[in-house]
XYZ file of C-alpha atoms in Angstrom:
692
model
C 373.342 204.489 -25.614
C 376.757 201.869 -25.052
C 375.912 198.201 -25.270
C 377.347 196.289 -22.021
C 379.358 193.131 -22.963
C 378.459 189.884 -20.870
C 380.975 190.923 -18.261
C 379.765 194.528 -17.592
C 376.258 193.318 -17.410
C 376.960 190.879 -14.877
C 379.509 193.012 -13.140
C 376.723 195.787 -13.115
C 373.961 193.055 -11.588
C 376.113 191.683 -8.828
C 376.901 195.463 -8.051
C 373.126 196.095 -7.531
C 372.560 193.096 -5.741
C 374.792 194.016 -3.852
C 373.866 197.515 -2.296
C 370.475 196.251 -2.113
C 371.119 193.463 -0.082
C 373.513 195.973 1.871
C 370.791 198.614 2.460
C 368.118 195.643 3.643
C 371.070 194.457 5.997
C 371.731 197.753 7.772
C 367.239 198.414 7.340
C 366.229 195.119 9.104
C 369.109 193.943 11.041
C 370.851 197.030 12.289
C 367.972 199.865 11.959
C 370.499 201.751 10.698
C 369.400 202.837 6.727
C 372.016 203.510 4.429
C 370.131 204.851 1.912
C 366.832 206.943 1.780
C 364.031 204.695 0.503
C 363.575 206.632 -2.674
C 366.998 205.432 -3.902
C 366.238 201.771 -2.843
C 363.186 201.959 -4.861
C 365.216 203.434 -7.743
C 367.931 200.649 -7.262
C 365.497 198.010 -7.182
C 363.649 199.085 -10.295
C 366.836 199.299 -12.023
C 367.343 195.586 -10.947
C 364.272 194.414 -12.002
C 364.580 196.098 -15.692
C 367.756 194.749 -16.435
C 367.213 190.869 -14.971
C 363.386 191.402 -17.135
C 365.155 191.919 -20.100
C 368.216 189.239 -19.090
C 366.286 186.341 -17.395
C 369.492 184.222 -17.864
C 371.332 186.253 -15.107
C 368.826 186.267 -12.459
C 370.720 184.636 -9.551
C 368.718 182.605 -6.618
C 370.025 185.496 -3.734
C 368.826 188.402 -6.227
C 366.706 190.441 -3.699
C 363.765 190.262 -6.054
C 363.152 186.796 -5.619
C 361.723 187.942 -2.739
C 358.399 188.603 -4.008
C 357.354 184.910 -4.099
C 356.648 182.245 -6.518
C 353.802 180.011 -8.179
C 351.584 178.226 -5.573
C 352.867 174.610 -4.343
C 350.330 171.954 -4.291
C 351.548 170.669 -0.678
C 354.342 171.116 1.429
C 357.480 168.566 1.184
C 358.528 166.637 4.432
C 361.821 167.416 5.631
C 364.187 165.523 8.456
C 366.180 167.895 10.463
C 369.988 166.749 10.466
C 370.009 167.732 13.671
C 366.809 167.181 16.071
C 364.950 170.617 16.492
C 364.137 169.524 20.787
C 362.058 171.952 22.555
C 362.922 173.206 26.012
C 362.356 172.511 29.574
C 360.366 175.245 31.577
C 360.813 176.816 34.835
C 358.505 179.296 36.402
C 359.447 181.187 39.350
C 362.762 182.213 41.333
C 362.340 178.403 43.071
C 362.447 176.763 39.954
C 364.930 179.043 38.383
C 367.230 178.037 41.503
C 366.632 174.066 41.245
C 367.827 174.608 37.363
C 370.747 175.976 38.022
C 371.475 173.647 41.093
C 371.133 171.110 38.714
C 373.619 172.076 36.474
C 376.101 172.562 38.491
C 375.596 169.225 40.230
C 375.457 167.178 36.461
C 379.266 169.464 35.624
C 380.690 167.916 38.832
C 379.487 164.680 38.082
C 381.492 165.330 34.445
C 384.066 166.437 36.265
C 383.826 169.936 35.833
C 383.557 171.501 38.988
C 382.278 174.720 38.904
C 380.593 177.160 41.535
C 376.960 177.727 40.431
C 377.387 181.240 40.951
C 380.497 181.037 38.705
C 378.983 179.345 35.471
C 377.988 181.642 32.731
C 374.647 181.847 30.876
C 373.429 183.583 27.504
C 370.155 185.029 28.486
C 367.345 186.640 25.744
C 363.502 186.897 25.290
C 361.682 183.715 24.202
C 359.969 184.969 21.006
C 356.554 183.875 20.684
C 356.249 183.118 17.293
C 357.526 179.767 14.506
C 360.187 178.262 15.005
C 362.264 177.655 12.185
C 365.550 176.253 10.306
C 367.643 177.335 7.362
C 370.360 175.825 5.842
C 373.386 177.505 4.304
C 375.761 176.051 1.743
C 378.762 178.224 0.824
C 376.777 181.020 1.997
C 373.542 180.707 -0.094
C 370.270 179.750 1.255
C 368.662 176.327 -0.079
C 366.482 175.446 2.775
C 364.213 176.549 5.215
C 361.920 174.233 7.291
C 359.659 174.432 10.456
C 360.568 172.439 13.717
C 357.578 170.360 13.083
C 357.365 167.469 15.978
C 361.532 168.357 16.287
C 362.389 164.977 13.856
C 360.768 166.203 10.889
C 359.317 168.989 9.793
C 357.712 171.011 6.104
C 360.063 172.372 3.678
C 358.767 176.402 3.658
C 362.037 177.473 1.790
C 359.867 179.974 -0.819
C 357.867 181.753 1.740
C 361.138 182.156 4.070
C 362.649 183.537 1.161
C 360.309 186.621 1.485
C 361.345 187.674 4.529
C 363.613 190.693 4.392
C 365.165 189.986 7.656
C 366.590 186.610 6.247
C 368.948 186.913 4.337
C 369.135 185.175 0.603
C 373.012 185.060 0.802
C 375.646 185.430 4.097
C 377.662 188.481 4.051
C 381.187 188.360 4.009
C 383.625 188.691 6.951
C 386.918 190.225 7.436
C 389.196 187.453 6.902
C 390.392 185.250 9.381
C 387.657 186.554 11.811
C 386.164 183.524 13.158
C 388.021 181.116 10.737
C 390.869 178.569 11.180
C 391.615 178.712 7.625
C 390.999 182.248 6.593
C 387.838 181.562 4.732
C 385.167 183.959 4.420
C 381.781 181.882 4.265
C 381.263 178.533 5.771
C 380.634 175.558 3.731
C 377.633 174.869 5.652
C 375.835 176.524 8.289
C 372.450 175.373 10.067
C 370.162 178.733 11.560
C 367.506 178.528 14.103
C 365.557 181.243 14.723
C 361.753 182.513 15.040
C 359.548 184.088 12.687
C 357.107 186.275 13.987
C 354.876 189.106 13.332
C 355.472 192.704 15.514
C 352.663 194.002 17.486
C 351.866 197.376 15.298
C 351.620 195.072 12.315
C 349.680 192.217 13.316
C 347.005 195.313 14.755
C 347.329 197.299 11.375
C 346.770 193.977 9.628
C 343.582 193.180 11.424
C 342.587 196.477 11.120
C 342.619 196.539 7.120
C 340.985 192.745 7.192
C 338.082 194.026 8.986
C 337.774 197.220 6.692
C 338.153 194.453 3.815
C 335.435 192.080 6.335
C 337.845 189.637 5.587
C 338.764 187.209 8.664
C 341.229 188.607 11.174
C 343.532 186.470 13.155
C 343.422 185.774 16.826
C 347.308 187.052 17.713
C 350.514 187.605 16.727
C 351.614 183.634 16.642
C 348.668 182.671 14.965
C 349.489 185.347 12.152
C 352.886 184.296 11.768
C 352.597 180.331 11.754
C 349.316 180.974 9.076
C 351.780 183.184 6.852
C 354.279 181.195 6.603
C 352.378 177.782 5.932
C 350.561 179.575 2.688
C 351.142 177.250 -0.556
C 351.305 180.714 -2.054
C 354.351 182.417 -1.208
C 353.091 185.628 -2.672
C 350.721 186.128 -0.029
C 353.528 185.296 2.421
C 355.581 188.234 0.691
C 352.671 190.492 1.704
C 352.543 189.720 5.162
C 354.801 191.818 7.923
C 356.790 189.093 9.404
C 360.471 189.017 11.062
C 363.065 186.692 11.436
C 365.344 186.639 14.815
C 367.964 184.177 14.926
C 368.369 182.552 18.363
C 370.556 179.209 17.494
C 373.563 177.562 14.825
C 372.868 174.390 15.011
C 375.670 173.601 12.741
C 378.744 175.409 11.330
C 381.808 173.971 9.278
C 384.742 172.921 11.751
C 386.975 175.588 10.253
C 385.300 178.039 11.759
C 385.873 178.246 15.523
C 383.204 179.528 17.654
C 383.680 178.921 21.372
C 380.361 180.615 23.250
C 376.811 181.518 22.176
C 377.426 185.048 22.240
C 380.115 184.801 20.293
C 377.999 182.513 17.812
C 375.324 184.935 17.839
C 376.897 187.605 16.795
C 379.064 185.867 13.977
C 375.097 185.662 12.914
C 374.734 189.117 12.997
C 378.014 190.099 11.286
C 376.486 187.114 8.637
C 373.575 189.140 8.167
C 371.007 188.029 10.625
C 368.926 189.926 12.905
C 369.723 188.869 16.973
C 367.885 189.791 20.203
C 369.041 193.667 21.151
C 368.352 192.214 24.667
C 370.116 189.577 24.849
C 372.993 189.609 27.815
C 375.888 186.957 29.087
C 375.205 186.567 32.810
C 376.577 185.058 36.020
C 374.988 182.420 37.929
C 371.621 182.242 39.350
C 371.830 186.088 40.591
C 372.394 187.306 36.818
C 369.424 185.100 36.025
C 367.288 186.113 37.940
C 368.014 189.833 37.458
C 367.300 188.983 33.675
C 364.373 187.811 34.212
C 362.625 190.472 36.441
C 363.857 193.054 34.482
C 362.649 191.542 31.132
C 359.401 190.729 32.861
C 359.068 194.208 33.592
C 359.529 195.800 30.147
C 357.672 192.302 28.625
C 354.620 195.385 27.779
C 356.828 197.792 26.001
C 358.384 195.560 23.889
C 357.343 195.784 20.119
C 356.642 191.855 20.139
C 354.922 188.923 21.892
C 357.218 186.893 24.253
C 356.080 184.365 26.850
C 359.604 183.803 28.657
C 362.796 183.990 29.184
C 365.658 181.614 27.296
C 369.008 180.403 29.207
C 371.772 178.874 27.732
C 374.996 177.920 29.412
C 377.699 180.107 27.573
C 380.472 177.739 26.668
C 379.471 175.673 23.808
C 381.938 172.892 25.344
C 379.968 172.475 28.164
C 376.477 172.481 26.265
C 378.147 169.705 24.517
C 379.152 167.486 27.374
C 376.423 168.075 29.229
C 374.220 166.900 25.976
C 370.315 166.246 25.704
C 368.113 164.130 28.324
C 364.778 163.014 26.783
C 363.500 165.756 24.296
C 365.351 168.892 25.329
C 368.564 169.753 26.498
C 370.281 170.144 30.136
C 372.083 172.874 29.254
C 369.037 175.461 28.979
C 365.555 176.194 29.989
C 362.694 178.654 29.668
C 361.815 180.839 31.967
C 358.069 181.142 31.253
C 355.875 184.383 32.131
C 352.008 184.216 33.042
C 350.252 182.881 29.688
C 348.416 186.210 27.047
C 345.401 183.652 26.665
C 343.061 182.387 29.004
C 339.281 180.718 28.671
C 336.529 182.234 30.733
C 332.711 183.084 30.202
C 330.945 185.956 28.634
C 328.398 186.920 31.285
C 327.083 190.348 29.483
C 327.533 192.793 27.072
C 327.365 196.206 27.934
C 327.613 199.233 25.035
C 329.803 202.537 25.986
C 329.514 205.890 24.443
C 332.997 206.861 23.486
C 333.937 210.722 23.259
C 333.048 211.168 19.699
C 329.986 209.089 20.251
C 330.995 205.531 19.237
C 328.615 202.973 20.829
C 331.315 200.162 21.447
C 330.081 196.608 22.629
C 332.403 195.437 26.004
C 331.939 192.000 27.009
C 331.738 191.462 31.376
C 333.416 188.445 31.842
C 333.713 186.088 34.661
C 337.172 187.175 36.047
C 340.263 185.607 35.243
C 344.041 186.018 35.556
C 345.104 186.632 32.087
C 349.260 187.778 31.678
C 349.225 188.320 35.622
C 346.183 191.202 35.711
C 342.680 190.159 36.366
C 340.608 190.412 33.660
C 336.607 190.877 33.977
C 335.744 193.024 30.901
C 337.044 192.828 27.526
C 336.275 194.915 24.328
C 334.411 193.481 21.460
C 335.302 196.358 19.082
C 332.066 196.607 16.617
C 329.219 194.551 15.650
C 331.182 193.500 12.646
C 333.416 192.123 14.628
C 330.602 190.353 17.044
C 329.406 188.945 14.170
C 332.760 187.928 13.015
C 333.657 186.060 16.319
C 329.981 184.689 16.308
C 330.104 184.946 20.041
C 327.096 185.127 22.203
C 326.063 186.144 25.770
C 326.822 183.063 27.512
C 329.870 181.654 25.582
C 332.817 180.418 26.664
C 335.164 182.435 25.309
C 338.857 183.159 24.777
C 340.452 186.080 26.054
C 344.256 187.777 24.799
C 345.623 190.574 26.649
C 348.884 191.242 25.031
C 351.183 194.513 26.596
C 349.037 197.575 26.812
C 346.592 195.851 24.380
C 343.433 196.077 25.681
C 342.006 192.879 26.849
C 340.024 191.289 23.730
C 337.688 188.488 22.734
C 339.291 186.175 20.100
C 336.806 183.560 19.984
C 333.917 181.714 20.784
C 334.369 177.977 22.206
C 331.468 177.220 20.169
C 331.849 173.180 21.367
C 330.945 174.338 24.877
C 328.137 176.688 24.175
C 325.103 176.027 25.905
C 321.550 176.044 24.906
C 320.687 179.502 26.904
C 323.021 181.892 24.744
C 321.672 185.063 23.550
C 322.335 187.019 20.333
C 324.474 190.584 20.985
C 321.722 193.028 19.996
C 322.994 196.812 18.858
C 320.588 199.383 20.784
C 318.824 201.575 18.777
C 319.135 204.953 21.177
C 322.328 205.956 23.272
C 322.478 204.116 26.438
C 323.782 207.500 28.087
C 321.718 210.162 26.744
C 318.555 208.113 24.626
C 319.531 209.898 21.240
C 318.913 207.747 18.127
C 322.094 205.857 17.232
C 323.051 205.686 14.032
C 324.922 203.995 11.524
C 326.846 205.813 8.294
C 326.692 203.575 5.380
C 330.555 201.868 4.696
C 331.091 202.452 8.597
C 331.669 199.746 11.365
C 330.844 201.713 14.019
C 327.304 202.895 15.394
C 327.460 206.499 16.787
C 325.185 208.507 19.219
C 323.265 211.629 17.255
C 323.183 213.636 20.471
C 326.527 215.123 19.892
C 325.959 218.964 21.832
C 323.862 217.063 24.628
C 325.204 213.454 25.138
C 327.308 213.578 28.200
C 329.656 211.000 26.917
C 330.872 213.437 24.447
C 330.895 216.648 26.301
C 334.375 217.618 27.219
C 335.132 216.672 23.300
C 332.124 219.008 22.635
C 332.903 221.644 24.358
C 336.753 221.788 23.547
C 336.007 221.949 20.087
C 333.368 224.517 20.329
C 335.892 226.929 22.228
C 338.822 225.834 19.503
C 340.568 228.641 17.559
C 338.521 227.766 14.340
C 335.298 227.394 16.292
C 334.393 230.175 18.808
C 337.997 230.907 19.766
C 337.316 231.495 23.007
C 340.790 232.762 24.698
C 341.555 231.509 28.062
C 339.326 228.409 27.981
C 342.094 225.656 27.741
C 341.623 221.940 27.863
C 342.066 221.777 31.848
C 340.018 224.390 32.462
C 337.382 222.955 30.526
C 337.961 219.160 32.418
C 337.379 220.954 35.624
C 334.023 222.482 34.638
C 332.681 219.418 33.270
C 333.829 217.329 36.115
C 332.584 220.076 38.439
C 329.094 219.967 36.824
C 329.562 223.975 36.152
C 329.070 222.755 32.427
C 326.693 219.953 30.549
C 326.620 222.103 27.364
C 328.400 225.016 25.402
C 325.023 227.179 26.174
C 326.179 226.636 30.002
C 329.607 228.485 29.350
C 327.968 231.669 29.014
C 325.904 231.294 32.470
C 329.593 231.161 34.107
C 329.623 233.544 36.931
C 332.915 235.515 38.636
C 332.419 233.449 41.585
C 332.121 229.881 40.298
C 335.187 230.561 38.036
C 337.465 232.340 40.842
C 336.502 229.378 43.432
C 338.278 226.668 40.464
C 341.954 225.459 40.932
C 344.424 227.520 39.768
C 341.774 230.118 38.678
C 342.219 233.653 40.138
C 340.287 236.552 39.632
C 341.557 238.223 37.345
C 341.863 235.179 34.914
C 338.264 234.718 35.555
C 337.344 238.031 34.672
C 339.607 237.824 31.708
C 337.568 234.473 30.387
C 334.179 236.187 31.047
C 335.250 239.200 28.510
C 336.777 236.290 26.370
C 333.204 234.996 26.305
C 331.249 237.856 25.824
C 333.331 239.162 23.006
C 332.933 235.103 21.327
C 328.805 235.832 21.161
C 329.564 237.602 17.894
C 330.733 234.933 15.708
C 329.729 233.969 11.681
C 327.382 231.716 10.314
C 330.467 229.505 9.319
C 331.963 229.591 12.114
C 329.161 228.578 14.572
C 328.383 225.611 12.166
C 331.676 223.955 13.026
C 331.830 224.765 16.359
C 328.614 222.016 16.529
C 330.877 219.326 15.745
C 329.068 217.557 13.302
C 330.655 214.358 12.115
C 332.726 215.105 8.650
C 331.737 218.721 8.902
C 334.794 220.667 9.248
C 336.112 224.303 8.118
C 335.434 224.384 4.619
C 332.151 222.328 4.404
C 330.879 224.808 7.017
C 331.794 227.526 5.163
C 330.247 226.163 2.075
C 327.033 225.532 4.366
C 326.740 229.170 5.545
C 327.169 230.275 2.288
C 324.597 227.970 0.493
C 322.013 228.491 3.060
C 323.058 231.865 4.697
C 320.636 231.585 7.861
C 320.937 229.142 10.049
C 316.936 228.281 9.736
C 317.432 226.978 5.913
C 319.640 224.336 7.304
C 318.098 223.183 9.912
C 314.829 222.629 7.514
C 317.245 221.049 4.536
C 316.833 217.894 3.571
C 319.121 215.559 2.260
C 318.746 216.134 -1.149
C 319.064 219.496 -0.513
C 322.042 219.041 1.419
C 323.908 217.184 -1.754
C 323.714 220.228 -3.693
C 326.355 222.054 -1.515
C 330.077 221.626 -2.541
C 331.819 219.291 -0.794
C 329.138 217.585 0.722
C 328.406 213.669 -0.088
C 325.763 211.333 1.076
C 327.588 210.066 4.032
C 328.376 213.930 5.002
C 324.637 214.502 4.199
C 323.150 212.032 6.239
C 325.200 213.205 9.013
C 324.235 216.673 9.286
C 320.398 215.822 8.203
C 320.831 213.466 10.889
C 322.099 215.805 13.741
C 319.552 218.436 12.792
C 316.794 215.899 13.413
C 317.650 215.199 16.786
C 315.397 217.406 19.393
C 318.373 216.975 21.823
C 320.711 219.090 19.301
C 318.022 221.781 18.233
C 317.238 222.540 22.185
C 321.136 223.194 22.918
C 320.878 225.504 19.356
C 318.047 227.548 20.769
C 320.105 227.704 24.292
C 323.258 228.585 22.506
C 321.056 231.620 20.575
C 319.298 232.816 23.917
C 322.714 233.557 25.185
C 322.960 235.979 22.977
C 325.439 234.519 20.334
C 324.341 236.524 16.812
C 325.912 236.768 13.427
C 325.242 238.753 10.472
C 322.883 236.981 8.501
C 322.677 236.809 4.937
C 321.193 234.844 2.173
C 323.171 235.505 -0.534
C 323.731 232.210 -2.335
C 327.179 231.092 -3.410
C 326.299 231.467 -7.457
C 325.756 235.058 -6.804
C 329.272 235.823 -4.979
C 331.778 237.584 -7.136
C 335.045 234.918 -6.719
C 332.976 231.653 -6.872
C 334.273 228.909 -9.228
C 337.924 230.412 -8.410
C 340.700 228.635 -6.533
C 342.967 231.305 -4.807
C 346.405 230.251 -2.599
C 348.240 231.770 -0.064
C 351.662 231.646 0.628
C 354.350 233.793 3.048
C 353.251 235.608 5.561
C 351.196 238.796 5.954
C 351.037 242.444 8.360
C 347.695 243.331 8.001
C 345.300 240.204 8.745
C 346.156 236.615 9.062
C 346.396 233.630 6.871
C 343.324 232.523 8.356
C 341.674 235.679 8.440
C 342.366 236.284 4.440
C 341.206 232.736 3.497
C 338.230 233.695 5.816
C 337.370 236.844 3.829
C 338.463 235.165 0.192
C 335.643 232.054 1.031
C 333.185 234.263 2.102
C 333.347 236.133 -1.775
C 332.712 232.588 -2.761
C 336.595 231.516 -3.650
C 338.040 227.967 -3.118
C 341.322 228.544 -0.964
C 343.719 225.926 -1.378
C 346.881 225.171 0.130
C 348.933 223.937 -3.054
C 349.337 225.560 -6.514
C 348.454 223.855 -9.891
C 347.288 224.955 -13.367
C 343.877 225.125 -11.814
C 344.724 228.192 -9.907
C 343.308 231.220 -10.411
C 345.497 233.390 -8.152
C 348.343 233.556 -5.871
C 348.823 235.865 -2.982
C 352.443 236.162 -1.588
C 353.003 237.828 1.302
C 356.836 238.215 2.781
C 359.335 235.168 2.556
C 357.111 233.892 -0.483
C 358.719 230.563 -1.243
C 358.418 227.481 -3.637
C 354.500 228.134 -4.259
C 355.318 231.778 -5.552
C 358.404 230.271 -8.044
C 355.888 227.000 -8.998
C 353.145 229.605 -9.808
C 355.569 231.870 -12.042
C 356.661 228.556 -14.026
C 352.899 228.144 -14.402
C 351.610 231.490 -15.621
C 349.472 231.869 -12.498
C 348.375 235.445 -11.677
C 350.331 236.697 -8.747
C 349.315 239.917 -6.348
C 350.922 241.427 -2.932
C 349.042 241.889 0.588
C 348.312 245.396 -0.412
C 346.651 244.519 -3.716
C 344.774 241.806 -1.812
C 343.464 244.245 0.735
C 342.489 246.763 -2.066
C 340.099 243.764 -3.804
C 338.421 242.710 -0.680
C 337.961 246.173 0.354
C 336.552 247.040 -3.257
C 334.023 244.160 -2.493
C 332.851 245.162 0.814
C 331.988 248.629 -0.299
């Protein structure tokens, strides 16, 4: 391998950094990736390896420096060169109009006779996060500070460096684009913006915390603030934080920027993310229209906002108007209704979902949250109830953001009355009285009355009629909805009691369609034990597990009487699945439903052949390509009935590949690994031979 000179190595490192930084800009700022993720990862690893071999050549703006550094004892206090002042607020159309008239009046007092409707404003969403200031010198990030009290903040430079939407070095602009002296980068630039956490990332982070039994965050704003104020920046690096710039606070005089909008465009070119919803509007009418349109799509935005920021666009007018007290005269914030409120938890009820999950739901003293009256809120599960420490009778904080179901954020323990009651999960289903169980390692409690429970009825019947279960042609989702809602079907067995008259009277159901469905129901009565078991909808029992259970036990009676220990002897059945199966067959409601199904004439050829006695036991087969005489599902079913395990991928452990027409990469891989290959005709001959 050729040894690179120092200059060549330095040039190679610079090129790698430039490629990675450009990709990050396109990915995080423009939302237009220029490289596949795998290629980015390859370049990043290459840069890491070179920098590890030559640590003396590592630069502060290298993409590898975003991973965080060793923990700090505390954050240094930093005085803002330009104070970070807050904005005034308006809450309605009258307040907005008063703001425009005040600006018009103050401009007139300054000798600027501008009609209110002619004033140009730049508007953008008011992100609900944490305001920070970034200082760049000669294009390099040198300092990052929180707002603090507006005069003094905390130095959190290392934490801010971990955010990929914050450039460690500015991108060079074309010569003379904004500069009066032809320079590409300003000697000094102070950028202000908001650090926030997108809603989806926030929910995903909290879900992971719940799984790990860790503390959850109350809302995205608290999550962003807590993540930024970690003394260990390596923790910050793991948090899904974003940064959007909203102001240029300082800029070298050589760079001519005349408006706020132009300043935002220059920031975007230098590598910053700016709001895609930013607009320049005229006067009161333009402001009101912007605020109304933003409010209408507030719930659909991927991040939380608490209002709109409205600024005079002309920077010279901003400078002339100046400030009053602690806020600028040239800007205001139009505030939307709060997304968090305080109320009282009156009671807790338990709802049963379509999969049997029993969920605690808080009944609240009605309160307005984000413009909507809220009287119910989810408590997720009993682990969350315990984490929150909430009790019936507590004063609680409620949050509603976007389309997210209102949820209890925390209890106000300081206001807890003496008569509060502990929240307790019921031992039986509040809908059907079946036993409620909680599998080891799971957060949710579930009703075990799957086929019987009305709350689970629609989903149970949809599953029962699905292609890999009873495969009832013509029994679609909308028809099942009608049958259940009209109380014609309360259990799968009721399907076989349906009459022509009942079906023909349903919406969009003619007599011919009704007859076709009755015929399909009659045909479906002949099935297999594996399909029957799968159709029952036992938790965690999929198609393959159902087939293994059918092969092992041979008949339904043996399966119904099986102990957990016996179930564990079946291939692919672990402790959790065994417990689900055992609980299902020990619920009397389910047994009654099974008897009812069999009474309707459902049958299958019973076999008592043990899996160990089947001819293909222990073999792994793979099917690929299209077949003419039977479908892939039929071939899979017949092979599994002979004891084979049918896999979706080829490996060294594959015993046989069946290649139909247009077989592709699986055939190529099988041939390269020396896996035996047969065609469809050979498979049919094999199956025929075993059936004789």
